[in-house]
PDB file of C-alpha atoms in Angstrom:
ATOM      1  CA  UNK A 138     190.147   9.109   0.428  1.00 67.00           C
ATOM      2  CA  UNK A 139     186.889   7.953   1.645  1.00 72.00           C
ATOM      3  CA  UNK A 140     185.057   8.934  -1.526  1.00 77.00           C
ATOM      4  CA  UNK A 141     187.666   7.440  -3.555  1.00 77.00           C
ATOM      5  CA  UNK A 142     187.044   4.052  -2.096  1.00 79.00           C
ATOM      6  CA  UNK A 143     183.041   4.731  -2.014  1.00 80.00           C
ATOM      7  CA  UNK A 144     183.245   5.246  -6.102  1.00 83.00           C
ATOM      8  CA  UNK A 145     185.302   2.117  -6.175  1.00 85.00           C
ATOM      9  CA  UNK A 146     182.584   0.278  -4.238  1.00 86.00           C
ATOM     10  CA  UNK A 147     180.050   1.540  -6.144  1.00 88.00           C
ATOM     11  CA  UNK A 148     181.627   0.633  -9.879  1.00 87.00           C
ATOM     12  CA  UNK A 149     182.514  -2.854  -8.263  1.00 88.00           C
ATOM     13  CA  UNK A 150     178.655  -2.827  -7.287  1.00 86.00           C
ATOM     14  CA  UNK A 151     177.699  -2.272 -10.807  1.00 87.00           C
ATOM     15  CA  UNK A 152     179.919  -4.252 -12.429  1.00 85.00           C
ATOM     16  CA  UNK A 153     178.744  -6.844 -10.256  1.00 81.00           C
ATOM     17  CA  UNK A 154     175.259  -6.563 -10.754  1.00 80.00           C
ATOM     18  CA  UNK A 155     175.704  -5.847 -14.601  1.00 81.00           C
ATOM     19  CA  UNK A 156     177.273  -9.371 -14.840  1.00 78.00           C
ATOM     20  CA  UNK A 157     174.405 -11.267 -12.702  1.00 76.00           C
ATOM     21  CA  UNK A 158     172.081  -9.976 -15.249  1.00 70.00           C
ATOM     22  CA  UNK A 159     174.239 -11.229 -17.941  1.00 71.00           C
ATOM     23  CA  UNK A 160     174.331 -14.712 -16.746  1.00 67.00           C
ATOM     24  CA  UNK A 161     170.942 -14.763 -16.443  1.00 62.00           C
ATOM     25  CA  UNK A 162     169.693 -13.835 -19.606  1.00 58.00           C
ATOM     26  CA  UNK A 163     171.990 -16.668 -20.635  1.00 58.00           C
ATOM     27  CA  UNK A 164     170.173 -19.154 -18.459  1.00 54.00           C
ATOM     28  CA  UNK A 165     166.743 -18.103 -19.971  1.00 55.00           C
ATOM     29  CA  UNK A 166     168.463 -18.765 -23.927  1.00 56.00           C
ATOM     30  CA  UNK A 167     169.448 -21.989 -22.941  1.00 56.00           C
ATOM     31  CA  UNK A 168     165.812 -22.858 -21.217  1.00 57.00           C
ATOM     32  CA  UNK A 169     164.331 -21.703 -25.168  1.00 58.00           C
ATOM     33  CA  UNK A 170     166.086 -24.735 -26.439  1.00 64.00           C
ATOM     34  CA  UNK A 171     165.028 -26.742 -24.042  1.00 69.00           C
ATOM     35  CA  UNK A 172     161.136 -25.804 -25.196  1.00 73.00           C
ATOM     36  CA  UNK A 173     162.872 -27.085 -28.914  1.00 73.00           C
ATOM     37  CA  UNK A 174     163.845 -30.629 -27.408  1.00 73.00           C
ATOM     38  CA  UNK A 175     160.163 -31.068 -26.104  1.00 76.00           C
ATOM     39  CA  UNK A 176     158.851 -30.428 -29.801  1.00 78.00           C
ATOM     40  CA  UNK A 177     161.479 -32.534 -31.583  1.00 76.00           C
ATOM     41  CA  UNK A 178     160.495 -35.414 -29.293  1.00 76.00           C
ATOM     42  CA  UNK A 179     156.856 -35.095 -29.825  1.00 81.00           C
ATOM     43  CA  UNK A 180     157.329 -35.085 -33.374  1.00 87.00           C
ATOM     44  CA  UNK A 181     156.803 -38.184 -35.353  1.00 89.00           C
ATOM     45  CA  UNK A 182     160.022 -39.960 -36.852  1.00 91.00           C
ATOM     46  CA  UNK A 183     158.915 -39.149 -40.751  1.00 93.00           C
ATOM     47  CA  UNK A 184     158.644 -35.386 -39.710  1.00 93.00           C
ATOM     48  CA  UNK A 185     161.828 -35.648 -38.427  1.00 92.00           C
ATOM     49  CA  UNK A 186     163.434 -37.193 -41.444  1.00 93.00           C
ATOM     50  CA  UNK A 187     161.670 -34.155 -43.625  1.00 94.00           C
ATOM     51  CA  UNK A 188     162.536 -31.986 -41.750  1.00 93.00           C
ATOM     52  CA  UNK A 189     166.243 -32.444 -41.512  1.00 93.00           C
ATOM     53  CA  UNK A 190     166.474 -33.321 -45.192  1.00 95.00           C
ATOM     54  CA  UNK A 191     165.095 -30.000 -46.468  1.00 95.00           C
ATOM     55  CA  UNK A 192     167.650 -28.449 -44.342  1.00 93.00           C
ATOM     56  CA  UNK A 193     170.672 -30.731 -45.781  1.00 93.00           C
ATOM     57  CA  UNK A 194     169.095 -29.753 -49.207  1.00 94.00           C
ATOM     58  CA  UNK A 195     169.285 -26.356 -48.371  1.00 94.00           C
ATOM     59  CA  UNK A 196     172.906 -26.397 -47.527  1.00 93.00           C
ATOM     60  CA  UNK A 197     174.195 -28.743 -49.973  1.00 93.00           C
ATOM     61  CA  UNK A 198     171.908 -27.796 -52.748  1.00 93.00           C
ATOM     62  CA  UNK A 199     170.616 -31.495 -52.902  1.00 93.00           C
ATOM     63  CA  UNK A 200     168.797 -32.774 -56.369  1.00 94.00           C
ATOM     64  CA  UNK A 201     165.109 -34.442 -56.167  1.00 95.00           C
ATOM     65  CA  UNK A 202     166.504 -37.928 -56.329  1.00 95.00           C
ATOM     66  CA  UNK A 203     169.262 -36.949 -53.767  1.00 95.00           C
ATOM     67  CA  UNK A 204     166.458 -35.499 -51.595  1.00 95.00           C
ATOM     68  CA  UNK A 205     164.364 -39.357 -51.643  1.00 95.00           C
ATOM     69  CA  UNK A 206     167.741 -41.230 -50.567  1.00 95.00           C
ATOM     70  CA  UNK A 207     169.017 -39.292 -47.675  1.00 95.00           C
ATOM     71  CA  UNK A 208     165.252 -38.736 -46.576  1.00 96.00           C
ATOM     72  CA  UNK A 209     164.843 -42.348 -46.573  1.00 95.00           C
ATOM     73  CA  UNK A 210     168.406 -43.058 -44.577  1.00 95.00           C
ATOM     74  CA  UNK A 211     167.357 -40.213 -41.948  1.00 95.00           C
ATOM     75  CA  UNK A 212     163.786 -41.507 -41.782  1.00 95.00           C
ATOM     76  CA  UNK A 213     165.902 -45.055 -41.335  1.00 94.00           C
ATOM     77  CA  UNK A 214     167.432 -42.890 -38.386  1.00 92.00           C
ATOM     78  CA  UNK A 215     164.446 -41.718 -36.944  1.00 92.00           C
ATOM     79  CA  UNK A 216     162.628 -44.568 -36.680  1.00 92.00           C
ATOM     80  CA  UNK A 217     165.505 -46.582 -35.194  1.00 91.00           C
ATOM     81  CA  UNK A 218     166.207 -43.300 -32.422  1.00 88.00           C
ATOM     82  CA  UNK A 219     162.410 -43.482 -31.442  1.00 88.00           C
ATOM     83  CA  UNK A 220     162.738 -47.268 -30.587  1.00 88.00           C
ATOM     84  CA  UNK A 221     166.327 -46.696 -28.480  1.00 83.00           C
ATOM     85  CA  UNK A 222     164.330 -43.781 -26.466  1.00 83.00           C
ATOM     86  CA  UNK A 223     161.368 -46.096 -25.855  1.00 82.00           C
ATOM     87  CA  UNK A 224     163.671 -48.935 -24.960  1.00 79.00           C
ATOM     88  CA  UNK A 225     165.798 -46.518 -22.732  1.00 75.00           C
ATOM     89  CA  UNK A 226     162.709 -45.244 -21.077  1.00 75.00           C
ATOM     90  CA  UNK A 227     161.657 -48.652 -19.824  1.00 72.00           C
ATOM     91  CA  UNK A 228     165.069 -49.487 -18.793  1.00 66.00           C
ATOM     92  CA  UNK A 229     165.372 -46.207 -16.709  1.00 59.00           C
ATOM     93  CA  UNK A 230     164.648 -48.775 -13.761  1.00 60.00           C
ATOM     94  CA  UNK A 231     167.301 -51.140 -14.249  1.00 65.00           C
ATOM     95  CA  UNK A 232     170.360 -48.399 -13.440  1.00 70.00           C
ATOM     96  CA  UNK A 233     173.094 -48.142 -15.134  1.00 77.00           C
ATOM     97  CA  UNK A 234     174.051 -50.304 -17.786  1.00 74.00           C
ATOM     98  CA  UNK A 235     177.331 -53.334 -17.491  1.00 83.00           C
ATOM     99  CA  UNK A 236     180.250 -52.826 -18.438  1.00 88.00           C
ATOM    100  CA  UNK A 237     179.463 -55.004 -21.316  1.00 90.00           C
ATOM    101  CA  UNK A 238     176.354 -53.019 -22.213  1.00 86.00           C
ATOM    102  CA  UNK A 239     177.656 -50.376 -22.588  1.00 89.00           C
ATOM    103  CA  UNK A 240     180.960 -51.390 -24.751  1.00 93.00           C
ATOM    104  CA  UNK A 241     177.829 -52.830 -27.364  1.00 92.00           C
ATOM    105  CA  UNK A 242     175.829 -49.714 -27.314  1.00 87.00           C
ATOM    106  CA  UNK A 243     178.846 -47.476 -27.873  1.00 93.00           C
ATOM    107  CA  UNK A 244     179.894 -50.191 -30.991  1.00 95.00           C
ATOM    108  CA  UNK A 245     176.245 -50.532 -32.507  1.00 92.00           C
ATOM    109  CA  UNK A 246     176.472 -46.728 -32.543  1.00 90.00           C
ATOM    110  CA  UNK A 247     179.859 -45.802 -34.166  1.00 94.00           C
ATOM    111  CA  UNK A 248     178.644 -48.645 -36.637  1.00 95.00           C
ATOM    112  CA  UNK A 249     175.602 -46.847 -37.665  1.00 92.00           C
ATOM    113  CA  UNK A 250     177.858 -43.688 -37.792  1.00 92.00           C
ATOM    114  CA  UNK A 251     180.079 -45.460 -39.959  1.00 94.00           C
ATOM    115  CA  UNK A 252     177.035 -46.854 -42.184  1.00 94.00           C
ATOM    116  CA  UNK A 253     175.324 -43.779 -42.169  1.00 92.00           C
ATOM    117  CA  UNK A 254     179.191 -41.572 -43.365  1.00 93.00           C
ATOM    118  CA  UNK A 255     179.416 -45.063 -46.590  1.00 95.00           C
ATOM    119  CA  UNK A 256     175.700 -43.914 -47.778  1.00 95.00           C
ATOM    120  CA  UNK A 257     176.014 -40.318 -47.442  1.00 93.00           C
ATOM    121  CA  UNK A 258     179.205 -41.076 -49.725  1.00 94.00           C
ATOM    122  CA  UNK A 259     177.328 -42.941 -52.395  1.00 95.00           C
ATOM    123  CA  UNK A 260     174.788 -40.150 -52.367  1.00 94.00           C
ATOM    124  CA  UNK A 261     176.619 -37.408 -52.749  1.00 94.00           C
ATOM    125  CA  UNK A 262     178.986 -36.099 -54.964  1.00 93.00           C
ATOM    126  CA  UNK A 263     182.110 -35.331 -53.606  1.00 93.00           C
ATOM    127  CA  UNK A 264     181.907 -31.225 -53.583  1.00 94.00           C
ATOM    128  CA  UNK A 265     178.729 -32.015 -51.070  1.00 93.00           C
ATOM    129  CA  UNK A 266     180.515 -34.868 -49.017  1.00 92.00           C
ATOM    130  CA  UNK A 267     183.003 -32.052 -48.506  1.00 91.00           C
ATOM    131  CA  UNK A 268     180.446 -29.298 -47.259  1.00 91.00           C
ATOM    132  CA  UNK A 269     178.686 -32.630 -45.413  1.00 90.00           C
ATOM    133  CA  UNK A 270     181.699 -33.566 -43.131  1.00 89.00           C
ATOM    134  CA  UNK A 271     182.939 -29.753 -42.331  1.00 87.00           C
ATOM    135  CA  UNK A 272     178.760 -29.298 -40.791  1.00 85.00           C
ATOM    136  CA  UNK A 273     179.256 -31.892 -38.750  1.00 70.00           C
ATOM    137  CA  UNK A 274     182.122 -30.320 -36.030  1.00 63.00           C
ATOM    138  CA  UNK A 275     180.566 -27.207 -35.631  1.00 57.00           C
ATOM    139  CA  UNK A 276     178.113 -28.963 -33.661  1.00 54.00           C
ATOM    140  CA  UNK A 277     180.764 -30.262 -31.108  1.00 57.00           C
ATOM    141  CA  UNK A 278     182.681 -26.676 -31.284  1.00 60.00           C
ATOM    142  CA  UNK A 279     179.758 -24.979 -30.415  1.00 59.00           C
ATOM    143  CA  UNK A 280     178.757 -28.152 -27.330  1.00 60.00           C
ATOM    144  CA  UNK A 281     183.072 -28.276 -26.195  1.00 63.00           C
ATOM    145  CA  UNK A 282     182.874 -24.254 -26.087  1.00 62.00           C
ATOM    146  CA  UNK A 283     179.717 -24.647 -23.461  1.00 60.00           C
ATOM    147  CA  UNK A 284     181.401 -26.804 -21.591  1.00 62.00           C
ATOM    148  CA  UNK A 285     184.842 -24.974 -21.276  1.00 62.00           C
ATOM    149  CA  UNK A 286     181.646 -21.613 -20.209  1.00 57.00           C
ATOM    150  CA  UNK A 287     180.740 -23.977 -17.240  1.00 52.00           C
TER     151      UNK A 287
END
């Protein structure tokens, strides 16, 4: 009897263990894309804009003229991002934002969205709008199935 309950012990032991070093092999993952945030935010806006158009011309098999428009709508994007961050970073001070504050910064940015979805339309023919809007929520099923880890 006692052994029985001493091999018990020791599989609970190991299963124990075994899991620790799971989660923590997990940590260290996420802290690699943390390293990636530092990069992307040291990385000038027109890098940024190439950079995510030759991967939307990868995916959606973009032509050249394609390829200047939506690089000149993310570069659009870039540029106005950088100036929110600097903004927010001198604002850090102030707290949190009203009530009112932050009822326009949620609308200014579902109106860019909405912007941003009307030239994306024009651009692209309709087989690539398709692949566009199904890349999009695998972004937030990947962030909602982190959260639901937590």
């Amino acid at each position: 009897l006692k052994q029985l309950k001493m091999k018990n012990l020791v599989v609970i032991a190991i299963a124990f263990l075994t899991l620790s070093a799971t989660a923590q092999d997990r940590r260290q993952e996420r802290k690699g894309n943390d390293h990636r945030k530092e990069i992307m935010k040291d990385l000038t806006p027109e890098e940024v804009a190439n950079l995510k158009t030759k991967k939307l011309t990868l995916k959606l098999d973009l032509t050249d003229k394609q390829q200047k428009k939506v690089e000149s709508i993310l570069l659009e994007q870039a540029v106005d991002r950088q100036k929110k961050r600097e903004a927010h970073q001198n604002k850090e001070e102030k707290g949190k934002p009203s009530k009112e504050e932050f009822l326009k910064m949620q609308n200014a940015r579902l109106d860019g969205k909405i912007e941003m979805k009307q030239k994306m339309k024009d651009i692209l023919t309709e087989e690539q709008y398709a692949k566009f809007e199904k890349m999009k929520p695998r972004r937030h099923q990947r962030r909602n199935k982190r959260a639901k880890r937590k």
